[in-house]
Amino acid sequence: MSHNANTYRRSTTNQLNFNTKKRNFKHLSEYERGEIYVMIKLGCSISSIPRHLKRSRITIYNELKRGRVEQIKNGHKVIVYCLGAGQTQYEKNKKNSKNVKCKI
C-alpha cells in the first residue's frame, strides 16, 4: 500500500472517532430502582423519571417492562411496577448472559 492510502485511512478513522460520543453503559442501582418505584407511586409521569435520574428514556422503559407484575386489586387484574421483580429479573438475566457460549 502506498503512503497516501495509509494516511487517508488514518484520517478517516480519526474523523469518525472524533464525531462519535463515548457511550457509558451503567446498570441501574437498587437505589435508582427505588426512585422509579416511588415516582410511579407518587403519580409522576414516566417521561419525568429519566430526566430526574439523568438516564435514557429507553433504560427506564426497559426497567418498567422488566419489573412488571400482575396483581389483583378489587377483583380486577392490574399491572404494576414491582421494584423487587425488576431487580430479580436483572439478576436472572445477568446470570444467564454469563452462561451463553459463542460458537465461531
PDB file of N, CA and C in Angstrom:
ATOM      1  N   MET A   1       0.828  -1.185   0.000  1.00  0.00           N
ATOM      2  CA  MET A   1       0.000   0.000   0.000  1.00  0.00           C
ATOM      3  C   MET A   1       0.869   1.244   0.000  1.00  0.00           C
ATOM      4  N   SER A   2       0.392   2.234  -0.643  1.00  0.00           N
ATOM      5  CA  SER A   2       1.179   3.471  -0.700  1.00  0.00           C
ATOM      6  C   SER A   2       0.999   4.268   0.576  1.00  0.00           C
ATOM      7  N   HIS A   3       1.882   5.186   0.772  1.00  0.00           N
ATOM      8  CA  HIS A   3       1.849   6.050   1.947  1.00  0.00           C
ATOM      9  C   HIS A   3       0.561   6.881   1.979  1.00  0.00           C
ATOM     10  N   ASN A   4       0.084   7.337   0.839  1.00  0.00           N
ATOM     11  CA  ASN A   4      -1.118   8.165   0.769  1.00  0.00           C
ATOM     12  C   ASN A   4      -2.365   7.400   1.205  1.00  0.00           C
ATOM     13  N   ALA A   5      -2.461   6.126   0.851  1.00  0.00           N
ATOM     14  CA  ALA A   5      -3.624   5.319   1.248  1.00  0.00           C
ATOM     15  C   ALA A   5      -3.666   5.151   2.758  1.00  0.00           C
ATOM     16  N   ASN A   6      -2.506   4.908   3.386  1.00  0.00           N
ATOM     17  CA  ASN A   6      -2.467   4.765   4.844  1.00  0.00           C
ATOM     18  C   ASN A   6      -2.845   6.069   5.531  1.00  0.00           C
ATOM     19  N   THR A   7      -2.374   7.170   5.010  1.00  0.00           N
ATOM     20  CA  THR A   7      -2.694   8.479   5.583  1.00  0.00           C
ATOM     21  C   THR A   7      -4.193   8.730   5.497  1.00  0.00           C
ATOM     22  N   TYR A   8      -4.784   8.410   4.331  1.00  0.00           N
ATOM     23  CA  TYR A   8      -6.215   8.614   4.146  1.00  0.00           C
ATOM     24  C   TYR A   8      -7.011   7.766   5.127  1.00  0.00           C
ATOM     25  N   ARG A   9      -6.633   6.502   5.287  1.00  0.00           N
ATOM     26  CA  ARG A   9      -7.351   5.607   6.182  1.00  0.00           C
ATOM     27  C   ARG A   9      -7.284   6.127   7.619  1.00  0.00           C
ATOM     28  N   ARG A  10      -6.107   6.549   8.037  1.00  0.00           N
ATOM     29  CA  ARG A  10      -5.961   7.071   9.398  1.00  0.00           C
ATOM     30  C   ARG A  10      -6.794   8.325   9.603  1.00  0.00           C
ATOM     31  N   SER A  11      -6.770   9.224   8.658  1.00  0.00           N
ATOM     32  CA  SER A  11      -7.510  10.474   8.827  1.00  0.00           C
ATOM     33  C   SER A  11      -9.013  10.208   8.834  1.00  0.00           C
ATOM     34  N   THR A  12      -9.471   9.250   8.025  1.00  0.00           N
ATOM     35  CA  THR A  12     -10.890   8.911   8.020  1.00  0.00           C
ATOM     36  C   THR A  12     -11.293   8.312   9.360  1.00  0.00           C
ATOM     37  N   THR A  13     -10.487   7.412   9.909  1.00  0.00           N
ATOM     38  CA  THR A  13     -10.770   6.798  11.203  1.00  0.00           C
ATOM     39  C   THR A  13     -10.784   7.851  12.299  1.00  0.00           C
ATOM     40  N   ASN A  14      -9.807   8.731  12.286  1.00  0.00           N
ATOM     41  CA  ASN A  14      -9.770   9.782  13.302  1.00  0.00           C
ATOM     42  C   ASN A  14     -10.997  10.673  13.221  1.00  0.00           C
ATOM     43  N   GLN A  15     -11.411  10.971  11.996  1.00  0.00           N
ATOM     44  CA  GLN A  15     -12.575  11.821  11.827  1.00  0.00           C
ATOM     45  C   GLN A  15     -13.820  11.123  12.363  1.00  0.00           C
ATOM     46  N   LEU A  16     -13.979   9.830  12.079  1.00  0.00           N
ATOM     47  CA  LEU A  16     -15.132   9.100  12.580  1.00  0.00           C
ATOM     48  C   LEU A  16     -15.105   9.013  14.098  1.00  0.00           C
ATOM     49  N   ASN A  17     -13.941   8.730  14.663  1.00  0.00           N
ATOM     50  CA  ASN A  17     -13.828   8.644  16.112  1.00  0.00           C
ATOM     51  C   ASN A  17     -14.082   9.991  16.768  1.00  0.00           C
ATOM     52  N   PHE A  18     -13.673  11.035  16.108  1.00  0.00           N
ATOM     53  CA  PHE A  18     -13.854  12.369  16.666  1.00  0.00           C
ATOM     54  C   PHE A  18     -15.336  12.727  16.765  1.00  0.00           C
ATOM     55  N   ASN A  19     -16.125  12.259  15.804  1.00  0.00           N
ATOM     56  CA  ASN A  19     -17.540  12.625  15.755  1.00  0.00           C
ATOM     57  C   ASN A  19     -18.437  11.738  16.602  1.00  0.00           C
ATOM     58  N   THR A  20     -17.926  10.638  17.106  1.00  0.00           N
ATOM     59  CA  THR A  20     -18.768   9.752  17.890  1.00  0.00           C
ATOM     60  C   THR A  20     -18.592  10.040  19.374  1.00  0.00           C
ATOM     61  N   LYS A  21     -19.671   9.854  20.101  1.00  0.00           N
ATOM     62  CA  LYS A  21     -19.622  10.051  21.549  1.00  0.00           C
ATOM     63  C   LYS A  21     -19.269   8.735  22.216  1.00  0.00           C
ATOM     64  N   LYS A  22     -18.537   8.812  23.298  1.00  0.00           N
ATOM     65  CA  LYS A  22     -18.261   7.614  24.079  1.00  0.00           C
ATOM     66  C   LYS A  22     -19.520   7.293  24.869  1.00  0.00           C
ATOM     67  N   ARG A  23     -19.953   6.050  24.793  1.00  0.00           N
ATOM     68  CA  ARG A  23     -21.165   5.673  25.500  1.00  0.00           C
ATOM     69  C   ARG A  23     -20.780   4.954  26.782  1.00  0.00           C
ATOM     70  N   ASN A  24     -21.332   5.413  27.874  1.00  0.00           N
ATOM     71  CA  ASN A  24     -21.064   4.808  29.180  1.00  0.00           C
ATOM     72  C   ASN A  24     -22.304   4.037  29.614  1.00  0.00           C
ATOM     73  N   PHE A  25     -22.238   2.736  29.510  1.00  0.00           N
ATOM     74  CA  PHE A  25     -23.365   1.914  29.924  1.00  0.00           C
ATOM     75  C   PHE A  25     -23.195   1.553  31.391  1.00  0.00           C
ATOM     76  N   LYS A  26     -24.205   1.847  32.173  1.00  0.00           N
ATOM     77  CA  LYS A  26     -24.190   1.512  33.588  1.00  0.00           C
ATOM     78  C   LYS A  26     -25.534   0.896  33.936  1.00  0.00           C
ATOM     79  N   HIS A  27     -25.489  -0.096  34.772  1.00  0.00           N
ATOM     80  CA  HIS A  27     -26.726  -0.730  35.215  1.00  0.00           C
ATOM     81  C   HIS A  27     -27.407   0.156  36.233  1.00  0.00           C
ATOM     82  N   LEU A  28     -28.717   0.030  36.323  1.00  0.00           N
ATOM     83  CA  LEU A  28     -29.456   0.752  37.350  1.00  0.00           C
ATOM     84  C   LEU A  28     -29.118   0.159  38.711  1.00  0.00           C
ATOM     85  N   SER A  29     -28.938   1.023  39.675  1.00  0.00           N
ATOM     86  CA  SER A  29     -28.682   0.547  41.033  1.00  0.00           C
ATOM     87  C   SER A  29     -30.017   0.253  41.717  1.00  0.00           C
ATOM     88  N   GLU A  30     -29.943  -0.434  42.837  1.00  0.00           N
ATOM     89  CA  GLU A  30     -31.171  -0.691  43.602  1.00  0.00           C
ATOM     90  C   GLU A  30     -31.795   0.617  44.066  1.00  0.00           C
ATOM     91  N   TYR A  31     -30.948   1.595  44.375  1.00  0.00           N
ATOM     92  CA  TYR A  31     -31.447   2.914  44.785  1.00  0.00           C
ATOM     93  C   TYR A  31     -32.248   3.553  43.650  1.00  0.00           C
ATOM     94  N   GLU A  32     -31.728   3.470  42.425  1.00  0.00           N
ATOM     95  CA  GLU A  32     -32.436   4.048  41.281  1.00  0.00           C
ATOM     96  C   GLU A  32     -33.747   3.318  41.024  1.00  0.00           C
ATOM     97  N   ARG A  33     -33.745   2.005  41.214  1.00  0.00           N
ATOM     98  CA  ARG A  33     -34.995   1.253  41.074  1.00  0.00           C
ATOM     99  C   ARG A  33     -36.003   1.714  42.132  1.00  0.00           C
ATOM    100  N   GLY A  34     -35.523   1.994  43.321  1.00  0.00           N
ATOM    101  CA  GLY A  34     -36.384   2.524  44.376  1.00  0.00           C
ATOM    102  C   GLY A  34     -36.942   3.886  44.007  1.00  0.00           C
ATOM    103  N   GLU A  35     -36.105   4.724  43.398  1.00  0.00           N
ATOM    104  CA  GLU A  35     -36.554   6.047  42.947  1.00  0.00           C
ATOM    105  C   GLU A  35     -37.665   5.896  41.902  1.00  0.00           C
ATOM    106  N   ILE A  36     -37.492   4.960  40.982  1.00  0.00           N
ATOM    107  CA  ILE A  36     -38.508   4.729  39.952  1.00  0.00           C
ATOM    108  C   ILE A  36     -39.817   4.310  40.617  1.00  0.00           C
ATOM    109  N   TYR A  37     -39.716   3.388  41.565  1.00  0.00           N
ATOM    110  CA  TYR A  37     -40.905   2.893  42.273  1.00  0.00           C
ATOM    111  C   TYR A  37     -41.643   4.031  42.981  1.00  0.00           C
ATOM    112  N   VAL A  38     -40.903   4.860  43.684  1.00  0.00           N
ATOM    113  CA  VAL A  38     -41.512   5.964  44.436  1.00  0.00           C
ATOM    114  C   VAL A  38     -42.149   6.971  43.490  1.00  0.00           C
ATOM    115  N   MET A  39     -41.461   7.297  42.406  1.00  0.00           N
ATOM    116  CA  MET A  39     -42.005   8.276  41.466  1.00  0.00           C
ATOM    117  C   MET A  39     -43.272   7.769  40.797  1.00  0.00           C
ATOM    118  N   ILE A  40     -43.320   6.462  40.496  1.00  0.00           N
ATOM    119  CA  ILE A  40     -44.541   5.872  39.932  1.00  0.00           C
ATOM    120  C   ILE A  40     -45.670   5.966  40.956  1.00  0.00           C
ATOM    121  N   LYS A  41     -45.368   5.622  42.212  1.00  0.00           N
ATOM    122  CA  LYS A  41     -46.384   5.671  43.277  1.00  0.00           C
ATOM    123  C   LYS A  41     -46.898   7.096  43.501  1.00  0.00           C
ATOM    124  N   LEU A  42     -46.015   8.087  43.329  1.00  0.00           N
ATOM    125  CA  LEU A  42     -46.412   9.488  43.515  1.00  0.00           C
ATOM    126  C   LEU A  42     -47.186  10.032  42.320  1.00  0.00           C
ATOM    127  N   GLY A  43     -47.262   9.235  41.252  1.00  0.00           N
ATOM    128  CA  GLY A  43     -48.025   9.659  40.081  1.00  0.00           C
ATOM    129  C   GLY A  43     -47.233  10.504  39.102  1.00  0.00           C
ATOM    130  N   CYS A  44     -45.910  10.486  39.209  1.00  0.00           N
ATOM    131  CA  CYS A  44     -45.080  11.232  38.269  1.00  0.00           C
ATOM    132  C   CYS A  44     -45.208  10.619  36.878  1.00  0.00           C
ATOM    133  N   SER A  45     -45.070  11.454  35.877  1.00  0.00           N
ATOM    134  CA  SER A  45     -45.138  10.928  34.508  1.00  0.00           C
ATOM    135  C   SER A  45     -43.892  10.092  34.230  1.00  0.00           C
ATOM    136  N   ILE A  46     -44.059   9.114  33.373  1.00  0.00           N
ATOM    137  CA  ILE A  46     -42.935   8.241  33.052  1.00  0.00           C
ATOM    138  C   ILE A  46     -41.829   9.040  32.372  1.00  0.00           C
ATOM    139  N   SER A  47     -42.188  10.041  31.588  1.00  0.00           N
ATOM    140  CA  SER A  47     -41.167  10.840  30.901  1.00  0.00           C
ATOM    141  C   SER A  47     -40.368  11.721  31.858  1.00  0.00           C
ATOM    142  N   SER A  48     -40.889  11.979  33.057  1.00  0.00           N
ATOM    143  CA  SER A  48     -40.142  12.797  34.018  1.00  0.00           C
ATOM    144  C   SER A  48     -39.093  11.981  34.780  1.00  0.00           C
ATOM    145  N   ILE A  49     -39.267  10.663  34.820  1.00  0.00           N
ATOM    146  CA  ILE A  49     -38.343   9.801  35.570  1.00  0.00           C
ATOM    147  C   ILE A  49     -36.943   9.813  34.968  1.00  0.00           C
ATOM    148  N   PRO A  50     -36.782   9.625  33.638  1.00  0.00           N
ATOM    149  CA  PRO A  50     -35.419   9.659  33.093  1.00  0.00           C
ATOM    150  C   PRO A  50     -34.732  11.002  33.294  1.00  0.00           C
ATOM    151  N   ARG A  51     -35.485  12.070  33.223  1.00  0.00           N
ATOM    152  CA  ARG A  51     -34.887  13.401  33.451  1.00  0.00           C
ATOM    153  C   ARG A  51     -34.389  13.523  34.881  1.00  0.00           C
ATOM    154  N   HIS A  52     -35.179  13.020  35.829  1.00  0.00           N
ATOM    155  CA  HIS A  52     -34.802  13.084  37.238  1.00  0.00           C
ATOM    156  C   HIS A  52     -33.558  12.239  37.518  1.00  0.00           C
ATOM    157  N   LEU A  53     -33.511  11.040  36.933  1.00  0.00           N
ATOM    158  CA  LEU A  53     -32.398  10.121  37.187  1.00  0.00           C
ATOM    159  C   LEU A  53     -31.206  10.348  36.252  1.00  0.00           C
ATOM    160  N   LYS A  54     -31.395  11.250  35.263  1.00  0.00           N
ATOM    161  CA  LYS A  54     -30.362  11.504  34.254  1.00  0.00           C
ATOM    162  C   LYS A  54     -29.983  10.210  33.537  1.00  0.00           C
ATOM    163  N   ARG A  55     -31.015   9.499  33.106  1.00  0.00           N
ATOM    164  CA  ARG A  55     -30.866   8.227  32.393  1.00  0.00           C
ATOM    165  C   ARG A  55     -31.630   8.309  31.086  1.00  0.00           C
ATOM    166  N   SER A  56     -31.337   7.381  30.205  1.00  0.00           N
ATOM    167  CA  SER A  56     -32.029   7.297  28.928  1.00  0.00           C
ATOM    168  C   SER A  56     -33.488   6.898  29.149  1.00  0.00           C
ATOM    169  N   ARG A  57     -34.350   7.426  28.304  1.00  0.00           N
ATOM    170  CA  ARG A  57     -35.765   7.075  28.363  1.00  0.00           C
ATOM    171  C   ARG A  57     -35.949   5.578  28.131  1.00  0.00           C
ATOM    172  N   ILE A  58     -35.173   5.022  27.210  1.00  0.00           N
ATOM    173  CA  ILE A  58     -35.260   3.595  26.897  1.00  0.00           C
ATOM    174  C   ILE A  58     -34.861   2.751  28.108  1.00  0.00           C
ATOM    175  N   THR A  59     -33.859   3.193  28.865  1.00  0.00           N
ATOM    176  CA  THR A  59     -33.430   2.470  30.067  1.00  0.00           C
ATOM    177  C   THR A  59     -34.591   2.358  31.049  1.00  0.00           C
ATOM    178  N   ILE A  60     -35.310   3.445  31.241  1.00  0.00           N
ATOM    179  CA  ILE A  60     -36.431   3.449  32.192  1.00  0.00           C
ATOM    180  C   ILE A  60     -37.569   2.569  31.672  1.00  0.00           C
ATOM    181  N   TYR A  61     -37.890   2.684  30.386  1.00  0.00           N
ATOM    182  CA  TYR A  61     -38.948   1.842  29.820  1.00  0.00           C
ATOM    183  C   TYR A  61     -38.591   0.364  29.928  1.00  0.00           C
ATOM    184  N   ASN A  62     -37.337   0.024  29.671  1.00  0.00           N
ATOM    185  CA  ASN A  62     -36.911  -1.381  29.803  1.00  0.00           C
ATOM    186  C   ASN A  62     -37.037  -1.855  31.244  1.00  0.00           C
ATOM    187  N   GLU A  63     -36.682  -1.000  32.185  1.00  0.00           N
ATOM    188  CA  GLU A  63     -36.799  -1.366  33.602  1.00  0.00           C
ATOM    189  C   GLU A  63     -38.262  -1.553  33.988  1.00  0.00           C
ATOM    190  N   LEU A  64     -39.132  -0.677  33.516  1.00  0.00           N
ATOM    191  CA  LEU A  64     -40.553  -0.811  33.823  1.00  0.00           C
ATOM    192  C   LEU A  64     -41.115  -2.101  33.223  1.00  0.00           C
ATOM    193  N   LYS A  65     -40.655  -2.453  32.036  1.00  0.00           N
ATOM    194  CA  LYS A  65     -41.095  -3.702  31.404  1.00  0.00           C
ATOM    195  C   LYS A  65     -40.576  -4.908  32.189  1.00  0.00           C
ATOM    196  N   ARG A  66     -39.330  -4.834  32.631  1.00  0.00           N
ATOM    197  CA  ARG A  66     -38.699  -5.934  33.369  1.00  0.00           C
ATOM    198  C   ARG A  66     -39.365  -6.134  34.733  1.00  0.00           C
ATOM    199  N   GLY A  67     -39.821  -5.052  35.352  1.00  0.00           N
ATOM    200  CA  GLY A  67     -40.372  -5.135  36.699  1.00  0.00           C
ATOM    201  C   GLY A  67     -41.889  -5.207  36.764  1.00  0.00           C
ATOM    202  N   ARG A  68     -42.528  -5.477  35.630  1.00  0.00           N
ATOM    203  CA  ARG A  68     -43.995  -5.562  35.600  1.00  0.00           C
ATOM    204  C   ARG A  68     -44.489  -6.828  36.278  1.00  0.00           C
ATOM    205  N   VAL A  69     -45.480  -6.678  37.115  1.00  0.00           N
ATOM    206  CA  VAL A  69     -46.149  -7.843  37.708  1.00  0.00           C
ATOM    207  C   VAL A  69     -47.649  -7.611  37.655  1.00  0.00           C
ATOM    208  N   GLU A  70     -48.354  -8.694  37.568  1.00  0.00           N
ATOM    209  CA  GLU A  70     -49.815  -8.621  37.524  1.00  0.00           C
ATOM    210  C   GLU A  70     -50.352  -8.870  38.923  1.00  0.00           C
ATOM    211  N   GLN A  71     -51.208  -7.967  39.391  1.00  0.00           N
ATOM    212  CA  GLN A  71     -51.823  -8.115  40.712  1.00  0.00           C
ATOM    213  C   GLN A  71     -53.331  -8.008  40.567  1.00  0.00           C
ATOM    214  N   ILE A  72     -54.025  -8.543  41.553  1.00  0.00           N
ATOM    215  CA  ILE A  72     -55.477  -8.426  41.556  1.00  0.00           C
ATOM    216  C   ILE A  72     -55.861  -7.446  42.652  1.00  0.00           C
ATOM    217  N   LYS A  73     -56.515  -6.371  42.241  1.00  0.00           N
ATOM    218  CA  LYS A  73     -56.995  -5.361  43.192  1.00  0.00           C
ATOM    219  C   LYS A  73     -58.479  -5.159  42.944  1.00  0.00           C
ATOM    220  N   ASN A  74     -59.265  -5.299  43.988  1.00  0.00           N
ATOM    221  CA  ASN A  74     -60.711  -5.139  43.911  1.00  0.00           C
ATOM    222  C   ASN A  74     -61.325  -6.030  42.823  1.00  0.00           C
ATOM    223  N   GLY A  75     -60.790  -7.231  42.685  1.00  0.00           N
ATOM    224  CA  GLY A  75     -61.327  -8.177  41.722  1.00  0.00           C
ATOM    225  C   GLY A  75     -60.894  -7.940  40.290  1.00  0.00           C
ATOM    226  N   HIS A  76     -60.017  -6.968  40.054  1.00  0.00           N
ATOM    227  CA  HIS A  76     -59.552  -6.673  38.706  1.00  0.00           C
ATOM    228  C   HIS A  76     -58.050  -6.886  38.621  1.00  0.00           C
ATOM    229  N   LYS A  77     -57.615  -7.395  37.474  1.00  0.00           N
ATOM    230  CA  LYS A  77     -56.177  -7.557  37.252  1.00  0.00           C
ATOM    231  C   LYS A  77     -55.581  -6.209  36.861  1.00  0.00           C
ATOM    232  N   VAL A  78     -54.508  -5.851  37.529  1.00  0.00           N
ATOM    233  CA  VAL A  78     -53.785  -4.627  37.193  1.00  0.00           C
ATOM    234  C   VAL A  78     -52.293  -4.952  37.086  1.00  0.00           C
ATOM    235  N   ILE A  79     -51.625  -4.234  36.222  1.00  0.00           N
ATOM    236  CA  ILE A  79     -50.185  -4.418  36.076  1.00  0.00           C
ATOM    237  C   ILE A  79     -49.495  -3.263  36.779  1.00  0.00           C
ATOM    238  N   VAL A  80     -48.597  -3.614  37.690  1.00  0.00           N
ATOM    239  CA  VAL A  80     -47.881  -2.602  38.464  1.00  0.00           C
ATOM    240  C   VAL A  80     -46.382  -2.859  38.382  1.00  0.00           C
ATOM    241  N   TYR A  81     -45.602  -1.829  38.688  1.00  0.00           N
ATOM    242  CA  TYR A  81     -44.150  -1.983  38.737  1.00  0.00           C
ATOM    243  C   TYR A  81     -43.766  -2.423  40.131  1.00  0.00           C
ATOM    244  N   CYS A  82     -43.017  -3.497  40.205  1.00  0.00           N
ATOM    245  CA  CYS A  82     -42.542  -4.013  41.489  1.00  0.00           C
ATOM    246  C   CYS A  82     -41.019  -3.957  41.477  1.00  0.00           C
ATOM    247  N   LEU A  83     -40.475  -3.199  42.372  1.00  0.00           N
ATOM    248  CA  LEU A  83     -39.031  -2.990  42.411  1.00  0.00           C
ATOM    249  C   LEU A  83     -38.281  -4.295  42.623  1.00  0.00           C
ATOM    250  N   GLY A  84     -38.784  -5.189  43.429  1.00  0.00           N
ATOM    251  CA  GLY A  84     -38.137  -6.478  43.658  1.00  0.00           C
ATOM    252  C   GLY A  84     -38.140  -7.349  42.411  1.00  0.00           C
ATOM    253  N   ALA A  85     -39.222  -7.299  41.637  1.00  0.00           N
ATOM    254  CA  ALA A  85     -39.307  -8.091  40.412  1.00  0.00           C
ATOM    255  C   ALA A  85     -38.300  -7.604  39.382  1.00  0.00           C
ATOM    256  N   GLY A  86     -38.114  -6.289  39.291  1.00  0.00           N
ATOM    257  CA  GLY A  86     -37.140  -5.730  38.359  1.00  0.00           C
ATOM    258  C   GLY A  86     -35.724  -6.151  38.707  1.00  0.00           C
ATOM    259  N   GLN A  87     -35.389  -6.109  39.991  1.00  0.00           N
ATOM    260  CA  GLN A  87     -34.055  -6.493  40.450  1.00  0.00           C
ATOM    261  C   GLN A  87     -33.824  -7.994  40.234  1.00  0.00           C
ATOM    262  N   THR A  88     -34.838  -8.796  40.543  1.00  0.00           N
ATOM    263  CA  THR A  88     -34.724 -10.245  40.372  1.00  0.00           C
ATOM    264  C   THR A  88     -34.524 -10.610  38.907  1.00  0.00           C
ATOM    265  N   GLN A  89     -35.301  -9.985  38.019  1.00  0.00           N
ATOM    266  CA  GLN A  89     -35.177 -10.263  36.591  1.00  0.00           C
ATOM    267  C   GLN A  89     -33.806  -9.830  36.077  1.00  0.00           C
ATOM    268  N   TYR A  90     -33.312  -8.683  36.561  1.00  0.00           N
ATOM    269  CA  TYR A  90     -31.975  -8.210  36.170  1.00  0.00           C
ATOM    270  C   TYR A  90     -30.914  -9.240  36.562  1.00  0.00           C
ATOM    271  N   GLU A  91     -30.989  -9.739  37.800  1.00  0.00           N
ATOM    272  CA  GLU A  91     -30.002 -10.717  38.272  1.00  0.00           C
ATOM    273  C   GLU A  91     -30.098 -12.022  37.480  1.00  0.00           C
ATOM    274  N   LYS A  92     -31.306 -12.443  37.163  1.00  0.00           N
ATOM    275  CA  LYS A  92     -31.504 -13.659  36.370  1.00  0.00           C
ATOM    276  C   LYS A  92     -30.903 -13.483  34.978  1.00  0.00           C
ATOM    277  N   ASN A  93     -31.169 -12.344  34.338  1.00  0.00           N
ATOM    278  CA  ASN A  93     -30.625 -12.079  33.001  1.00  0.00           C
ATOM    279  C   ASN A  93     -29.102 -12.007  33.039  1.00  0.00           C
ATOM    280  N   LYS A  94     -28.556 -11.413  34.075  1.00  0.00           N
ATOM    281  CA  LYS A  94     -27.108 -11.292  34.204  1.00  0.00           C
ATOM    282  C   LYS A  94     -26.469 -12.669  34.343  1.00  0.00           C
ATOM    283  N   LYS A  95     -27.076 -13.515  35.161  1.00  0.00           N
ATOM    284  CA  LYS A  95     -26.564 -14.869  35.359  1.00  0.00           C
ATOM    285  C   LYS A  95     -26.618 -15.658  34.055  1.00  0.00           C
ATOM    286  N   ASN A  96     -27.732 -15.564  33.331  1.00  0.00           N
ATOM    287  CA  ASN A  96     -27.897 -16.300  32.080  1.00  0.00           C
ATOM    288  C   ASN A  96     -26.953 -15.801  30.993  1.00  0.00           C
ATOM    289  N   SER A  97     -26.627 -14.528  31.005  1.00  0.00           N
ATOM    290  CA  SER A  97     -25.752 -13.989  29.961  1.00  0.00           C
ATOM    291  C   SER A  97     -24.336 -14.531  30.098  1.00  0.00           C
ATOM    292  N   LYS A  98     -23.913 -14.912  31.295  1.00  0.00           N
ATOM    293  CA  LYS A  98     -22.579 -15.452  31.502  1.00  0.00           C
ATOM    294  C   LYS A  98     -22.500 -16.900  31.050  1.00  0.00           C
ATOM    295  N   ASN A  99     -23.636 -17.574  30.981  1.00  0.00           N
ATOM    296  CA  ASN A  99     -23.647 -18.989  30.615  1.00  0.00           C
ATOM    297  C   ASN A  99     -23.753 -19.212  29.109  1.00  0.00           C
ATOM    298  N   VAL A 100     -23.948 -18.157  28.335  1.00  0.00           N
ATOM    299  CA  VAL A 100     -24.083 -18.279  26.894  1.00  0.00           C
ATOM    300  C   VAL A 100     -22.705 -18.513  26.285  1.00  0.00           C
ATOM    301  N   LYS A 101     -22.615 -19.539  25.444  1.00  0.00           N
ATOM    302  CA  LYS A 101     -21.339 -19.835  24.792  1.00  0.00           C
ATOM    303  C   LYS A 101     -21.463 -19.457  23.326  1.00  0.00           C
ATOM    304  N   CYS A 102     -20.512 -18.719  22.845  1.00  0.00           N
ATOM    305  CA  CYS A 102     -20.497 -18.293  21.445  1.00  0.00           C
ATOM    306  C   CYS A 102     -19.796 -19.330  20.592  1.00  0.00           C
ATOM    307  N   LYS A 103     -20.389 -19.624  19.464  1.00  0.00           N
ATOM    308  CA  LYS A 103     -19.761 -20.540  18.513  1.00  0.00           C
ATOM    309  C   LYS A 103     -19.209 -19.704  17.373  1.00  0.00           C
ATOM    310  N   ILE A 104     -17.990 -20.016  17.025  1.00  0.00           N
ATOM    311  CA  ILE A 104     -17.354 -19.274  15.930  1.00  0.00           C
ATOM    312  C   ILE A 104     -17.216 -20.171  14.732  1.00  0.00           C
TER     313      ILE A 104
END
